[in-house]
CSV table of C-alpha atoms and ligand atoms in Angstrom, one decimal:
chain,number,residue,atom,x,y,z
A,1,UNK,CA,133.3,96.4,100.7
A,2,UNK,CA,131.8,95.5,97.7
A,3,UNK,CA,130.8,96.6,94.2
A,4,UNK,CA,128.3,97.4,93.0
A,5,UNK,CA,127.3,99.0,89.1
A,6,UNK,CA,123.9,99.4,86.8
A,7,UNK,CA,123.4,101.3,84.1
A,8,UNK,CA,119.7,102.3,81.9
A,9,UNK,CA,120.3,103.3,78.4
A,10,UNK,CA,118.8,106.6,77.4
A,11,UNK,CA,116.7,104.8,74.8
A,12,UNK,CA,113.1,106.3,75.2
A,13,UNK,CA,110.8,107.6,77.8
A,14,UNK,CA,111.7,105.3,81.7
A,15,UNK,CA,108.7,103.1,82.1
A,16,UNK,CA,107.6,101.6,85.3
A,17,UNK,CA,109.3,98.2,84.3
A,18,UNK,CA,112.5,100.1,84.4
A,19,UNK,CA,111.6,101.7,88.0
A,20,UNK,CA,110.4,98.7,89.8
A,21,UNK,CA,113.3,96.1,88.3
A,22,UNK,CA,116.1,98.5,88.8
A,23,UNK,CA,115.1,102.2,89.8
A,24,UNK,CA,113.2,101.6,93.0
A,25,UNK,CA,115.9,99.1,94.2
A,26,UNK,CA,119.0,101.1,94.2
A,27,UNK,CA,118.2,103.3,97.6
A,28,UNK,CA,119.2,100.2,99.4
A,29,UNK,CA,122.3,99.5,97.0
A,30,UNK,CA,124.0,102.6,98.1
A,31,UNK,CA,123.8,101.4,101.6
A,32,UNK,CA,125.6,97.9,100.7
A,33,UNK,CA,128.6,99.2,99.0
A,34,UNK,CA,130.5,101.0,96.8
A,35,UNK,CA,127.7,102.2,93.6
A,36,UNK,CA,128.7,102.7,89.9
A,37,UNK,CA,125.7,104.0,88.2
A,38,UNK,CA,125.4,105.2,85.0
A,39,UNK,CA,123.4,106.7,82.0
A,40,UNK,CA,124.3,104.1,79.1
A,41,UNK,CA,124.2,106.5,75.8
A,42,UNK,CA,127.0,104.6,74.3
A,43,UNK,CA,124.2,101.5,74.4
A,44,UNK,CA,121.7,103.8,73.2
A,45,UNK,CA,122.7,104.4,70.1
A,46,UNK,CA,122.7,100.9,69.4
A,47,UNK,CA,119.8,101.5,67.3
A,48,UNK,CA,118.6,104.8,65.7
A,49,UNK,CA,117.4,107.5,67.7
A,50,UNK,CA,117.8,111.5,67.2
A,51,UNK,CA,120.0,113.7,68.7
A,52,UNK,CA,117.7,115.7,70.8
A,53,UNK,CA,115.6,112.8,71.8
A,54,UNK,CA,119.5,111.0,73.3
A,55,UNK,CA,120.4,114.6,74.8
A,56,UNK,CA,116.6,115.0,76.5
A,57,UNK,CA,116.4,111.0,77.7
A,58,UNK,CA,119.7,111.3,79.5
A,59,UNK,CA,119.0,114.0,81.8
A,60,UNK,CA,115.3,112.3,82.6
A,61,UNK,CA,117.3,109.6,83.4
A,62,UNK,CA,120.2,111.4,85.6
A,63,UNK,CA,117.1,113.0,86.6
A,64,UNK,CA,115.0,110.0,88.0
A,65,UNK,CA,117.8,108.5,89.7
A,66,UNK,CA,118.2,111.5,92.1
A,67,UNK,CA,114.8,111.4,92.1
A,68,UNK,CA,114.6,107.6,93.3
A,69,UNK,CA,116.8,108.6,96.6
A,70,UNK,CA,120.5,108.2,95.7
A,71,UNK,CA,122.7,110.6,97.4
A,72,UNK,CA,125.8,112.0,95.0
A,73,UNK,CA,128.0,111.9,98.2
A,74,UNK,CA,127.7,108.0,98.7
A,75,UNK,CA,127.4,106.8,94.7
A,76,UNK,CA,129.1,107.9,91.4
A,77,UNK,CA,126.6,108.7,89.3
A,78,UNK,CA,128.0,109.6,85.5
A,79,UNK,CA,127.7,109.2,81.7
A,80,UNK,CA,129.1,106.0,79.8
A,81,UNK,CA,130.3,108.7,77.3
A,82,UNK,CA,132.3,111.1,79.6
A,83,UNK,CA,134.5,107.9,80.4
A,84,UNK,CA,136.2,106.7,77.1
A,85,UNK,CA,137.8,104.0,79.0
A,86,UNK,CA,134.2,102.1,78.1
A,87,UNK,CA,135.2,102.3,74.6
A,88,UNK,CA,138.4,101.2,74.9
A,89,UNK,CA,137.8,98.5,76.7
A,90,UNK,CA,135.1,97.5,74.5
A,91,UNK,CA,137.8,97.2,71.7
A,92,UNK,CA,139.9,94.7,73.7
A,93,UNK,CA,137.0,92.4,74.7
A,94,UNK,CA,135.5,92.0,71.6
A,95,UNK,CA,138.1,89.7,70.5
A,96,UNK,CA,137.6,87.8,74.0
A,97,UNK,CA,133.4,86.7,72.8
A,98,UNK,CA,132.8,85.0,69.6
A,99,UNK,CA,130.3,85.8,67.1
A,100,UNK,CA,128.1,82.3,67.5
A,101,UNK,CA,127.7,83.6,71.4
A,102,UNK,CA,127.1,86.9,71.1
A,103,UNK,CA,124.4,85.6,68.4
A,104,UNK,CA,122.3,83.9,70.5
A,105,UNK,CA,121.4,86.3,72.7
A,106,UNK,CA,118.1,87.1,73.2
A,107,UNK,CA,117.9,90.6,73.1
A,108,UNK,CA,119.9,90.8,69.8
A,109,UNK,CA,117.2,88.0,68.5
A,110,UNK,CA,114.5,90.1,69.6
A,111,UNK,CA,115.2,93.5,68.4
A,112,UNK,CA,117.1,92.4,65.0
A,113,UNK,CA,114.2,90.2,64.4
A,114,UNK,CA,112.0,93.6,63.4
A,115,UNK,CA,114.6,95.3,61.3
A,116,UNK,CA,115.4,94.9,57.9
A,117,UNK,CA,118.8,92.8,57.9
A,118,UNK,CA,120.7,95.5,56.0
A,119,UNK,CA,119.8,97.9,58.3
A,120,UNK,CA,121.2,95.8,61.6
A,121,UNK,CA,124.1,97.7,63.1
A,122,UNK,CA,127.3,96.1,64.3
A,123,UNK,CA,126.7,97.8,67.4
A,124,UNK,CA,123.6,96.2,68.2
A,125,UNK,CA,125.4,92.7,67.8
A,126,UNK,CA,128.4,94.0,69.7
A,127,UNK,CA,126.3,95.4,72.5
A,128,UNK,CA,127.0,92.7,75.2
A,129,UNK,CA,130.4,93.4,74.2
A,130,UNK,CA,129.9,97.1,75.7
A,131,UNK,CA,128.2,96.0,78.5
A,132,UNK,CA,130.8,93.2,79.8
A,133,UNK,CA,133.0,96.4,79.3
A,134,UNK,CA,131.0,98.6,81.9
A,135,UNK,CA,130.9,95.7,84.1
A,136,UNK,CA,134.5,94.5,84.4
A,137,UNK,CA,136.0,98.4,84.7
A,138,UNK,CA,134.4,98.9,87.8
A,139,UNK,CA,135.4,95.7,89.6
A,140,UNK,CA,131.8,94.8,90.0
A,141,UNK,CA,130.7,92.2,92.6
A,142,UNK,CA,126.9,92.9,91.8
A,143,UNK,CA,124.8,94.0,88.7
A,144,UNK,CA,121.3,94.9,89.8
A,145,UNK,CA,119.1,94.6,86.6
A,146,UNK,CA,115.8,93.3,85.1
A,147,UNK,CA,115.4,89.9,84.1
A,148,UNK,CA,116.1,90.7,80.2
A,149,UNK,CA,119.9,91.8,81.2
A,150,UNK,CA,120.5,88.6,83.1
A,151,UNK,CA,121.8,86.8,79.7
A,152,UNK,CA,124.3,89.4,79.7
A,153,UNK,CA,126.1,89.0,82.8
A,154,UNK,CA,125.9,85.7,82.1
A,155,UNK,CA,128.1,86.1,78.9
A,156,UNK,CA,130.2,88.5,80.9
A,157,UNK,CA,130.7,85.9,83.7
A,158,UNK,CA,132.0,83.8,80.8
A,159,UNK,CA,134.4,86.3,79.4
A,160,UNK,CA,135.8,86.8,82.8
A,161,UNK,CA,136.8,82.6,83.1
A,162,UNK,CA,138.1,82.9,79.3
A,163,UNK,CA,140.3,85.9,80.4
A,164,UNK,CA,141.5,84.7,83.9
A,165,UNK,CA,142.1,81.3,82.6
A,166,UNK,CA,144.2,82.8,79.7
A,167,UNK,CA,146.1,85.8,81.7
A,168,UNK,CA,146.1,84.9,85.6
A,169,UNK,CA,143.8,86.8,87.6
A,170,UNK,CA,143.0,89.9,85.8
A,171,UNK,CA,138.7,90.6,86.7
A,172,UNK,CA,136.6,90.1,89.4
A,173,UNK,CA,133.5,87.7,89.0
A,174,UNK,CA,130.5,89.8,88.5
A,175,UNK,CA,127.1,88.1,88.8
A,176,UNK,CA,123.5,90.0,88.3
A,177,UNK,CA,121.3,90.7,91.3
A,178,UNK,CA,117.6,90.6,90.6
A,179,UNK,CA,114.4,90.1,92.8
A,180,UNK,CA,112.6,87.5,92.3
A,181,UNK,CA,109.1,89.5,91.8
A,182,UNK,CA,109.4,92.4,89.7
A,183,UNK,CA,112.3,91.7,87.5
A,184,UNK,CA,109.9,91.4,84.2
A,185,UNK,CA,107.2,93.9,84.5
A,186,UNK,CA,104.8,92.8,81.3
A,187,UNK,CA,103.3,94.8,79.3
A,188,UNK,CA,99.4,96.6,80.4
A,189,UNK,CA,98.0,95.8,76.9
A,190,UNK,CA,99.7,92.3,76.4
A,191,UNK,CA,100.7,90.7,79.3
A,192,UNK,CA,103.0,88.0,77.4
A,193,UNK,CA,105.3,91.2,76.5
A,194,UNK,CA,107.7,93.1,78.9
A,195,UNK,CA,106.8,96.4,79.1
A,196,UNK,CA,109.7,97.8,77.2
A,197,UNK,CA,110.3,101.7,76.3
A,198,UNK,CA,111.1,100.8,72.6
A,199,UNK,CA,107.7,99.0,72.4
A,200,UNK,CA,105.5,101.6,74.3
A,201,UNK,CA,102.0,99.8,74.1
A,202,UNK,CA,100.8,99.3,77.2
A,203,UNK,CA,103.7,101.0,79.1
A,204,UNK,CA,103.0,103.4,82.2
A,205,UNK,CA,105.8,106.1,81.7
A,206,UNK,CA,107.4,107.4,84.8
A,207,UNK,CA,106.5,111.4,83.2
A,208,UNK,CA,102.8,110.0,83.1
A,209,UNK,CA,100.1,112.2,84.9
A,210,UNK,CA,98.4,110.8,87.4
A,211,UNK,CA,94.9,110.5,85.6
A,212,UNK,CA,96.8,108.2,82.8
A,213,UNK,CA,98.4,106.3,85.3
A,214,UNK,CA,95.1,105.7,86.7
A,215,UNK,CA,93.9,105.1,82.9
A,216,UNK,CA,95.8,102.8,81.7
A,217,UNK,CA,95.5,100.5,84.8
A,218,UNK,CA,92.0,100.5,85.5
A,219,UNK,CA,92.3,99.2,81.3
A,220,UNK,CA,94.9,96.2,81.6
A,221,UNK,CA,93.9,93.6,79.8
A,222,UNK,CA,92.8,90.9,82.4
A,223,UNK,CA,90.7,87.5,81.9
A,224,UNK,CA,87.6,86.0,81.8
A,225,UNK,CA,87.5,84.8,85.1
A,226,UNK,CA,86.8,86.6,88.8
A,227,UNK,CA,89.8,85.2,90.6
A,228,UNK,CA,92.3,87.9,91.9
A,229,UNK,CA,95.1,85.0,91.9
A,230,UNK,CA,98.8,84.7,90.6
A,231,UNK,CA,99.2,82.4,87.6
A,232,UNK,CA,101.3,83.2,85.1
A,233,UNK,CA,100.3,80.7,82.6
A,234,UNK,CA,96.6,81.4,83.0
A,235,UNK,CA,96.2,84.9,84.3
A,236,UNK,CA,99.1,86.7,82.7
A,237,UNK,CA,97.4,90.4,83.6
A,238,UNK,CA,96.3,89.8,86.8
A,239,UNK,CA,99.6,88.1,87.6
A,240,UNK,CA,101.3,91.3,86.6
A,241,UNK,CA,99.0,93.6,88.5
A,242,UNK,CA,99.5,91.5,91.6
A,243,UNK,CA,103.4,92.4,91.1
A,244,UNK,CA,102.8,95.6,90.5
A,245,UNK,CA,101.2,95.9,93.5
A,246,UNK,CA,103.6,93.5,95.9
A,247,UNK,CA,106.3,95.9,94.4
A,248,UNK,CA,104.8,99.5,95.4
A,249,UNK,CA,103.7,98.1,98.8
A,250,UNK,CA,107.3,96.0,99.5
A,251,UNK,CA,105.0,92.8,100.3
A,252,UNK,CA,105.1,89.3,98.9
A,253,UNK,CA,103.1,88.0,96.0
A,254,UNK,CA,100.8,85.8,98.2
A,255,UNK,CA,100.3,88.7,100.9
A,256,UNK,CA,98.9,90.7,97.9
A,257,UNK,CA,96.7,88.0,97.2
A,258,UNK,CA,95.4,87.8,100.7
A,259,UNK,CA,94.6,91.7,100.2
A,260,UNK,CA,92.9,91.2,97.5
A,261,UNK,CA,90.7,87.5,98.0
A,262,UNK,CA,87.0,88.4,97.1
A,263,UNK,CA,87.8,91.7,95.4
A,264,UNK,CA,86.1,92.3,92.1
A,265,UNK,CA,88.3,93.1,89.4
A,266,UNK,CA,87.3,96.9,89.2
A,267,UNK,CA,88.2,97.4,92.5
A,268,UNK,CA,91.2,95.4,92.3
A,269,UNK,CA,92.9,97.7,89.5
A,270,UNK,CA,91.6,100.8,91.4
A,271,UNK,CA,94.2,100.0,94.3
A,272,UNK,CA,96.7,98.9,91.8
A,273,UNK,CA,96.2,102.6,90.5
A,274,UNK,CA,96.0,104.3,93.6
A,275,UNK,CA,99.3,101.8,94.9
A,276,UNK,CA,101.3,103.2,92.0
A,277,UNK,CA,99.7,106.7,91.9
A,278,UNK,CA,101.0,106.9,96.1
A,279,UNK,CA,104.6,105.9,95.2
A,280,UNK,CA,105.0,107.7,91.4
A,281,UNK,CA,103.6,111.1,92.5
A,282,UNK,CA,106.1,112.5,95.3
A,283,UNK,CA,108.8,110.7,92.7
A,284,UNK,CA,107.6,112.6,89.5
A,285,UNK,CA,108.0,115.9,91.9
A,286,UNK,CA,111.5,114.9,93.2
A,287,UNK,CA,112.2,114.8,89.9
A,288,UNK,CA,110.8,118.1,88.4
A,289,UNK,CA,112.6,120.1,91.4
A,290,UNK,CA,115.9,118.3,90.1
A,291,UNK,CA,115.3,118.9,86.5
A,292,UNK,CA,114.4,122.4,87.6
A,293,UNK,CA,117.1,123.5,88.9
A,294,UNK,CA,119.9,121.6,86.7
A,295,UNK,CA,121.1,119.7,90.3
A,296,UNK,CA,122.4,116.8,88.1
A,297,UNK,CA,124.7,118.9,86.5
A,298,UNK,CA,127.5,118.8,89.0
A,299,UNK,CA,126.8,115.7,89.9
A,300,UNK,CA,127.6,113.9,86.9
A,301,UNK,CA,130.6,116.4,86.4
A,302,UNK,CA,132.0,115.2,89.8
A,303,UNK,CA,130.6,111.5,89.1
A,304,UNK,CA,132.6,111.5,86.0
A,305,UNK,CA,135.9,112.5,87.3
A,306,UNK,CA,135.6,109.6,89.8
A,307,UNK,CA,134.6,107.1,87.1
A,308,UNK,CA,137.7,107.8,84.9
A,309,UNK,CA,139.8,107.2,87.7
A,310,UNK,CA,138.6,104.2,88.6
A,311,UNK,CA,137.8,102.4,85.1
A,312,UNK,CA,141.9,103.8,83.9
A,313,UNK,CA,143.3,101.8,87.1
A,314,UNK,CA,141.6,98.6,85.5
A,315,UNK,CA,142.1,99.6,82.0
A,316,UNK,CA,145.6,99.8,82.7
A,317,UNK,CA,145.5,96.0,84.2
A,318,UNK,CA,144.0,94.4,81.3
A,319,UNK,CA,146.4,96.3,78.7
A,320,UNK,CA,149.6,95.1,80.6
A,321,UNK,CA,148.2,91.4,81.1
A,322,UNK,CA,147.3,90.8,77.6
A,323,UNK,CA,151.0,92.5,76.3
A,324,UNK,CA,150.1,96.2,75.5
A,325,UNK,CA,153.8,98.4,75.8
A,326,UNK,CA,153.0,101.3,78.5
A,327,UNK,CA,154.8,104.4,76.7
B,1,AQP,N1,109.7,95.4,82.1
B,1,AQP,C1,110.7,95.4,83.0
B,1,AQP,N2,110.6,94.8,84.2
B,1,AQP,C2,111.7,94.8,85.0
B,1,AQP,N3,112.9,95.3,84.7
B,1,AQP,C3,113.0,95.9,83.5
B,1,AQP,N4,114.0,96.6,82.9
B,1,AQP,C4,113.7,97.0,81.7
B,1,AQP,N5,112.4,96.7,81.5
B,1,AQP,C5,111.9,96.0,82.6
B,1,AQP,C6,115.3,96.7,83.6
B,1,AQP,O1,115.6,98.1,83.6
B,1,AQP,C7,117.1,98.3,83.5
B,1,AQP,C8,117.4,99.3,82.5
B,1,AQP,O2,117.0,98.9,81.2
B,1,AQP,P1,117.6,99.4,79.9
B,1,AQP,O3,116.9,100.6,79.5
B,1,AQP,O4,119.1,99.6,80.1
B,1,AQP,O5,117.5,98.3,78.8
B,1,AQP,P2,116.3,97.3,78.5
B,1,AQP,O6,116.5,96.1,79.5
B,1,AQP,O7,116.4,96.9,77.1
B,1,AQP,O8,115.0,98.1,78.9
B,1,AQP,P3,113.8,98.4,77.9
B,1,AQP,O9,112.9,99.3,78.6
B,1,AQP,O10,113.3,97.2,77.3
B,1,AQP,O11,114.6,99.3,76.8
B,1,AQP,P4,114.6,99.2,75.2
B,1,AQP,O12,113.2,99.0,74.8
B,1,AQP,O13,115.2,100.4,74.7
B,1,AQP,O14,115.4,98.0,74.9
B,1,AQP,C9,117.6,96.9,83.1
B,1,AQP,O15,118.3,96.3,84.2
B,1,AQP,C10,116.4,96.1,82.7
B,1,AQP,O16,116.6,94.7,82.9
């Protein structure tokens, strides 16, 4: 049977980039195999964020994946932080990846590009480092994640031929699973930008009432034109709506477009609305009952328990391949 682990860091409020590239997906996951999934708060605090804002994103997010259908008895559901064996791990690796790699990642470019340079944390470089970690302690076969993380498993797919070509056969060859449409949800106001949760401009949260749902679609930026047509290069917003929409309904990119051939642009955003509005609504109250009545409570309890046994087992491999005395 195989492997299979994902992780969101507790970063800021879930957007619906984060739902349709990994949230909506992982109902089917738990039916392929056996499911890691976790709430990455070591990863969040890769850049500032307050206490209270960490403690309240990690229950919306234990939260919405109960929420998106996955059943405690079939997955392991848990917090990075309740298993040190993450930090551990991340302690051996990180003199397995080199500093020129690990600086030409995209998402370090990106988000160090905006801070002053004193102010860049070692963590934030070191964060692939973390995330090979969470990767390779499960025995992953499969990572499910956005486009942005792809880079990452990459790296880690790397790390894993360094290792195994230095040690014998120590891990097991990850690689990322991602659909083809909906694995970079772009931002509502600027459709060259991925809707992110640290950049919230023209991001439709997950806790967003209906009527701002319904807002901030029918006020995407679009184009000048009248065709409802995917083109990324040309029609970035409609392209992104279409997506949007192909994603809620489970259809492909050109049966959406057949839906929507002749449709004004008006009307077209309305459906894209009242497509998201169908599928978010009976989600957001999933999730209140669960926040309600604390049901992710014992859930991570019990998923934690299950996670530490499984991440020592391979903890313990790597220490004894690389030369680390047992006492
Ligand atoms: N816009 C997106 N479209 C599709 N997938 C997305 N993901 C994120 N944004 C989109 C995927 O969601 C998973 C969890 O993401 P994460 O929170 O762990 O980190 P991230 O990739 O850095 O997501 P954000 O929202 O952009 O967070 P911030 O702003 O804090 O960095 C990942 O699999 C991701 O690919």
């Amino acid at each position: 049977m195989k492997t299979i682990l994902t992780g969101i860091k507790p970063t800021g409020k879930l957007t619906l980039g984060n739902y349709i590239g990994v949230l909506k997906r992982l109902k089917d996951f738990q039916n392929q195999g056996e499911c890691y999934i976790f709430i990455a708060d070591l990863h969040a605090l890769t850049l500032p964020i307050e206490p209270s804002e960490l403690n309240e994103n990690s229950i919306d997010i234990a939260c919405f994946y109960l929420a998106a259908g996955l059943d405690p008895n079939k997955i392991t559901l848990f917090l990075q932080s309740s298993v040190s064996a993450h930090a551990e791990m991340a302690i051996i690796l990180q003199n397995y990846l080199y500093m020129g790699e690990l600086s030409r990642m995209t998402q370090f470019k990106d988000k160090s590009s905006k801070m002053n340079k004193n102010s860049i944390g070692l963590g934030l470089f070191a964060y692939p480092v973390l995330m090979a970690g969470d990767i390779l302690l499960y025995d992953a076969d499969e990572v499910p994640v956005g486009e942005d993380q792809i880079q990452h498993v990459e790296l880690t797919r790397d790390l894993v031929k360094r290792i195994n070509n230095r040690y014998g056969d120590v891990f097991k060859m990850p690689s990322a699973k991602f659909n083809k449409v909906g694995a970079r949800i772009m931002s509502l106001s600027d459709p060259s930008k991925k809707m992110s949760k640290s950049d919230p401009k023209g991001d439709i949260f997950l806790k967003d009432d209906v009527k701002t749902i319904r807002k901030k679609i029918m006020s995407a930026v679009t184009d000048s034109g009248c065709e409802i047509k995917y083109d990324e290069e040309n029609k970035p917003g409609i392209s992104n709506l279409l997506t949007i929409y192909a994603c809620m309904k489970n259809i492909s990119i050109e049966e959406a477009e057949k839906v929507f051939n002749g449709y004004r642009y008006g009307d077209f955003k309305k459906c894209v609305a009242d497509a998201v509005i169908e599928e978010i609504e009976p989600f957001q109250q999933r999730y209140i009952e669960i926040k309600e009545n604390k049901l992710y409570e014992d859930v991570l309890r019990q998923g934690a328990l299950k996670a530490n046994k499984k991440s020592q087992e391979v903890l313990n491999r790597i220490k004894e391949k690389i030369g680390l005395l047992k006492a």
